[in-house]
Amino acid sequence: MKRKLNDAAASAWLKARESEADALPWLMRAARLAPDDPRIALELAQAQLRQGDAARAATGFASVAKSYDIAAAWMGLALAHAQSGALAQAAQAVAALLARHCIADDPHFHAFALHVATAAGYRGIRSMAPDGTLRQHGAARFLGTPDMPALARVEGLVAWEKDGLTGWAARPALPDAPPELWLHDAAGACRAVVCGKKLAPDGTAPFLPRYRFRLGPAQLRGLTPPFTLSGSTGPQIFGSRINPAALACKPVPAKRRGKPPAGMPRRARLALLMPVYRGLAQTKAALRSALAAMPEGAKLIVIDDCTPEPALARWLDRLAAAGRITLRRHARNQGFCAAVNTGLAAAKGRDILLLNADILLPRGSIETLAAIAYRDAATGTVTPLSNEASICSYPAADGGNPMPDARETARLNRLARAANGLATVEIPTAVGFCMFIRHDCLRATGGFRGELFAQGYGEENDFCLRARHIGFRHMAAPGAFVAHEGGVSFRAAARGLMARNLDILNGHFPGYQNLVRAHVAADPIRPFRARLDAARLLTGRKSQGAVLLISHSHGGGVARQVAADMAALRAQGLQPLLLTTQFPKNPRLPYPWPALLCAGDAKSHPNLTWKLPDDMPPLLALLRRLRVRRVMLHHRLGHDASVDGLAAALGVAQDIVLHDYASFCPRVNLLNRPEPGAPLRYCGEPALAGCIACCKIRDGGVHDRTPLPLLRARSAAALAAAARVIVPSADMARRLQRHFPALVPEIRPWEDDTTLPPPRIMPPGARRRVAVIGGIGPAKGFDLLIDCANDARARGLKLDFLVIGGSADDAKLLEAGIFVTGPYREGEVPQLIEALKPDIAFLPSIWPETWCFALGEAWQAGLRAVVFGLGAQGERMQATGRGIVLPLGLPPQRINDMLTML
């Protein structure tokens, strides 16, 4: 599926390049299908700027500029801000461009930059030319302070392959020219490295041109390893320093274990180690939290790895002068491994708490880690939970969780300690963002091996495997939580170094990745994450109690209404809880899926999962502790049937909210195929015998194989027992009452159709862009839409069809000349309508919808709509008069005639 999406995105991207005038919608589609591709994001921002949408263009440019620091993004950002009149922000973008990029002699650029600078209170600009000349335009006070280290920096990656050095190099400030690169050996010899062929862009380097180099045995003859490679000034490229002898050591199987230590060592004092390089604000927050959390007798050692930020260096100097930190400083940048080893030398004999400079360390967390470290003689390292911590991540086990602020971090740490105490889980390797290392483990294992891992990535894994082989174990501490910003580096060399070092790790320790995969598959930390999830829910209890909503995890209109109900409950002072289904990695897995309890967003509490009916007792116990006072059953798709009895088991009332016809129609939407291969059609709701015959057709459309009389009897009993049965439309109520005559449902429209903006009026004869809003499949009129498009094209009608959303088969729609945006997120439809500028909406749904949020989206945008005269869509159109109601079954030719007249 991912490959299909990437191919579809590439096709849309290429389509955008065929015509600049038509590029915007195709780039929007490409960006939806490949949201993580920065090249598409950049071109989309450029197209938005050409169309005058400066605000959205600025957002796109800023994202690319922040991640990749390329000149085109900074220039685009400056233009977008200038176009919207935000000249101060435009000046900031120009300043970033001038600081870190060489600027060619372009009078148009200089005129624009001077205009922006003057408007922001400057009198000139200063930049560096490609030949290294410092240029000034205008007079002082200048906008633009050239960042000389950044302008000279050579980025690259080197590895030892086939008896030689292989890699690439680039100069980000002047990307279109091969960089100067120099090789130095251990004896002081220096040689120029000639960079040759340009590498093609790829996922690690979407923008930066990279130039290959190769130094074979002949070029290295007479030189003494280890080797370093760097530009004429600045730090070494990634992977350097490189020692071929160190890379050639004998492999040791990763799973091997040594004999555990015989006894518990003496308790040592603690040293907190924090290597720092750049990021003043992050580092300040991290150090302040560490200083506040430090236990008595501990010391904080900071290693300044030659920071390029003078303000950061000065701040560290002040802390050291005040005696608050022990500061060690490198004269040149050496990378994370060397910085750690410098700190270890300064902390000799102490336990170590190794910290990244982007963490928040709450009070009490160190005590938990230290207590665990000394509970078992074999414990070598301890790692807390964190929002971003690889195998120790919480709440989502695979990371990517938002970083909490200091207050929330402290709360999570308290809850983790209360929920999990000093519990431990053995892990294959510690996680280096916050890694407690007991002194005897460190002494026996040795430091980090910079000769293997250079600037870093994988060095703590190497340390942990070496410690494992001499008998030490590594523990996760689910009773502690430390926040970590983390994130993915977008530098091409950093990504390449990660891949290179992983290869080294696997080469030295065969089976390492299998060891980690087995741990991830077993997920022994999950019960402790679940306890913390439960603790967080319990702290949200309200005096008025909670309401449990039961629904599926398939999104759509059901999810939208569930979210609205939960917001209304919060406004009433109640705690809304959602029991949904855990969406599996393989959505084709048969139902039932595990149930998942959360506060509304499954991502916020992903660990409270229950395999029903077996796990019903602990689920009920938690719901009782949460003081559930009422249940609202929205949808049981994907759930085990036992959820029907939750309200009774809790002894509380249950409301049933109906969104479709599953209570009496196993096909859910009242559609069938009269014969195999025939198109779907509205069944007309025949008598029981006709429904039974319909369910016997094996076409994949029957979702519930319960015998129909039993299904309807079960539904009748459930509806009769409900405190309220809520439906969104009178049309749905009437259909239900035909099958359940005693039912008196409460009609509660999901939206207010009396407060809509006035509709647009189209001039007669004008070309019309017809928008179909929402995901469109067979039930929503997919086949009919294609027939309409084909008829319009055959007759040369002034109709252009587009789908705002996804579809069952985008390629088939595109082939018919129907543009498809791709799926959208909740709340994005107004922006898409504004960008694509449709004239009317067409909702060709062929089943009697129970509400139809897409119709409301069209009306809110001022579009008149065309619908068929059945279900809530027809009922709402009759009530508002904001479009045309067509008889179901009208041929495409007549439909198109009506569309041209609206």
PDB file of N, CA and C in Angstrom, residues 289 292-295 361-371 410 413-414 417 422 479-482:
ATOM      1  N   SER A 289      16.708  21.841  34.895  1.00  0.00           N
ATOM      2  CA  SER A 289      15.975  20.711  35.473  1.00  0.00           C
ATOM      3  C   SER A 289      16.937  19.755  36.182  1.00  0.00           C
ATOM      4  N   ALA A 292      18.026  21.208  39.515  1.00  0.00           N
ATOM      5  CA  ALA A 292      16.957  21.139  40.512  1.00  0.00           C
ATOM      6  C   ALA A 292      16.722  19.719  41.009  1.00  0.00           C
ATOM      7  N   ALA A 293      17.013  18.731  40.174  1.00  0.00           N
ATOM      8  CA  ALA A 293      16.723  17.330  40.528  1.00  0.00           C
ATOM      9  C   ALA A 293      17.910  16.625  41.178  1.00  0.00           C
ATOM     10  N   MET A 294      19.102  17.228  41.161  1.00  0.00           N
ATOM     11  CA  MET A 294      20.306  16.560  41.651  1.00  0.00           C
ATOM     12  C   MET A 294      20.212  16.237  43.136  1.00  0.00           C
ATOM     13  N   PRO A 295      20.505  14.993  43.524  1.00  0.00           N
ATOM     14  CA  PRO A 295      20.531  14.672  44.953  1.00  0.00           C
ATOM     15  C   PRO A 295      21.789  15.230  45.612  1.00  0.00           C
ATOM     16  N   LEU A 361      14.446  16.749  33.412  1.00  0.00           N
ATOM     17  CA  LEU A 361      14.645  15.756  34.459  1.00  0.00           C
ATOM     18  C   LEU A 361      13.844  16.165  35.690  1.00  0.00           C
ATOM     19  N   PRO A 362      12.778  15.443  36.052  1.00  0.00           N
ATOM     20  CA  PRO A 362      11.954  15.858  37.197  1.00  0.00           C
ATOM     21  C   PRO A 362      12.557  15.410  38.525  1.00  0.00           C
ATOM     22  N   ARG A 363      12.208  16.115  39.571  1.00  0.00           N
ATOM     23  CA  ARG A 363      12.649  15.733  40.911  1.00  0.00           C
ATOM     24  C   ARG A 363      12.142  14.335  41.239  1.00  0.00           C
ATOM     25  N   GLY A 364      12.976  13.564  41.869  1.00  0.00           N
ATOM     26  CA  GLY A 364      12.593  12.221  42.289  1.00  0.00           C
ATOM     27  C   GLY A 364      12.951  11.137  41.300  1.00  0.00           C
ATOM     28  N   SER A 365      13.150  11.489  40.043  1.00  0.00           N
ATOM     29  CA  SER A 365      13.445  10.458  39.041  1.00  0.00           C
ATOM     30  C   SER A 365      14.813   9.838  39.268  1.00  0.00           C
ATOM     31  N   ILE A 366      15.792  10.645  39.672  1.00  0.00           N
ATOM     32  CA  ILE A 366      17.133  10.101  39.897  1.00  0.00           C
ATOM     33  C   ILE A 366      17.111   9.088  41.027  1.00  0.00           C
ATOM     34  N   GLU A 367      16.364   9.395  42.089  1.00  0.00           N
ATOM     35  CA  GLU A 367      16.295   8.477  43.223  1.00  0.00           C
ATOM     36  C   GLU A 367      15.709   7.125  42.807  1.00  0.00           C
ATOM     37  N   THR A 368      14.698   7.156  41.920  1.00  0.00           N
ATOM     38  CA  THR A 368      14.114   5.897  41.440  1.00  0.00           C
ATOM     39  C   THR A 368      15.139   5.096  40.643  1.00  0.00           C
ATOM     40  N   LEU A 369      15.863   5.753  39.753  1.00  0.00           N
ATOM     41  CA  LEU A 369      16.868   5.067  38.943  1.00  0.00           C
ATOM     42  C   LEU A 369      17.977   4.489  39.817  1.00  0.00           C
ATOM     43  N   ALA A 370      18.435   5.266  40.792  1.00  0.00           N
ATOM     44  CA  ALA A 370      19.510   4.805  41.665  1.00  0.00           C
ATOM     45  C   ALA A 370      19.066   3.629  42.523  1.00  0.00           C
ATOM     46  N   ALA A 371      17.840   3.690  43.042  1.00  0.00           N
ATOM     47  CA  ALA A 371      17.333   2.586  43.865  1.00  0.00           C
ATOM     48  C   ALA A 371      17.290   1.287  43.073  1.00  0.00           C
ATOM     49  N   ALA A 410       6.827  16.426  35.551  1.00  0.00           N
ATOM     50  CA  ALA A 410       6.841  16.113  36.990  1.00  0.00           C
ATOM     51  C   ALA A 410       5.618  15.289  37.380  1.00  0.00           C
ATOM     52  N   ASN A 413       6.023  11.719  36.161  1.00  0.00           N
ATOM     53  CA  ASN A 413       6.995  10.992  36.978  1.00  0.00           C
ATOM     54  C   ASN A 413       6.372  10.547  38.305  1.00  0.00           C
ATOM     55  N   ARG A 414       5.576  11.431  38.920  1.00  0.00           N
ATOM     56  CA  ARG A 414       4.907  11.057  40.173  1.00  0.00           C
ATOM     57  C   ARG A 414       3.927   9.904  39.943  1.00  0.00           C
ATOM     58  N   ARG A 417       5.785   6.608  39.374  1.00  0.00           N
ATOM     59  CA  ARG A 417       6.295   6.025  40.626  1.00  0.00           C
ATOM     60  C   ARG A 417       5.152   5.420  41.439  1.00  0.00           C
ATOM     61  N   LEU A 422       9.177   0.501  42.120  1.00  0.00           N
ATOM     62  CA  LEU A 422      10.535   0.163  41.707  1.00  0.00           C
ATOM     63  C   LEU A 422      10.555  -1.073  40.816  1.00  0.00           C
ATOM     64  N   GLY A 479       8.806   3.011  36.683  1.00  0.00           N
ATOM     65  CA  GLY A 479       8.375   3.901  37.753  1.00  0.00           C
ATOM     66  C   GLY A 479       9.009   5.275  37.692  1.00  0.00           C
ATOM     67  N   ALA A 480       9.708   5.590  36.613  1.00  0.00           N
ATOM     68  CA  ALA A 480      10.311   6.923  36.432  1.00  0.00           C
ATOM     69  C   ALA A 480      10.008   7.409  35.028  1.00  0.00           C
ATOM     70  N   PHE A 481       9.885   8.725  34.889  1.00  0.00           N
ATOM     71  CA  PHE A 481       9.606   9.330  33.580  1.00  0.00           C
ATOM     72  C   PHE A 481      10.461  10.581  33.430  1.00  0.00           C
ATOM     73  N   VAL A 482      11.151  10.687  32.297  1.00  0.00           N
ATOM     74  CA  VAL A 482      11.983  11.845  31.963  1.00  0.00           C
ATOM     75  C   VAL A 482      11.602  12.294  30.557  1.00  0.00           C
TER      76      VAL A 482
END
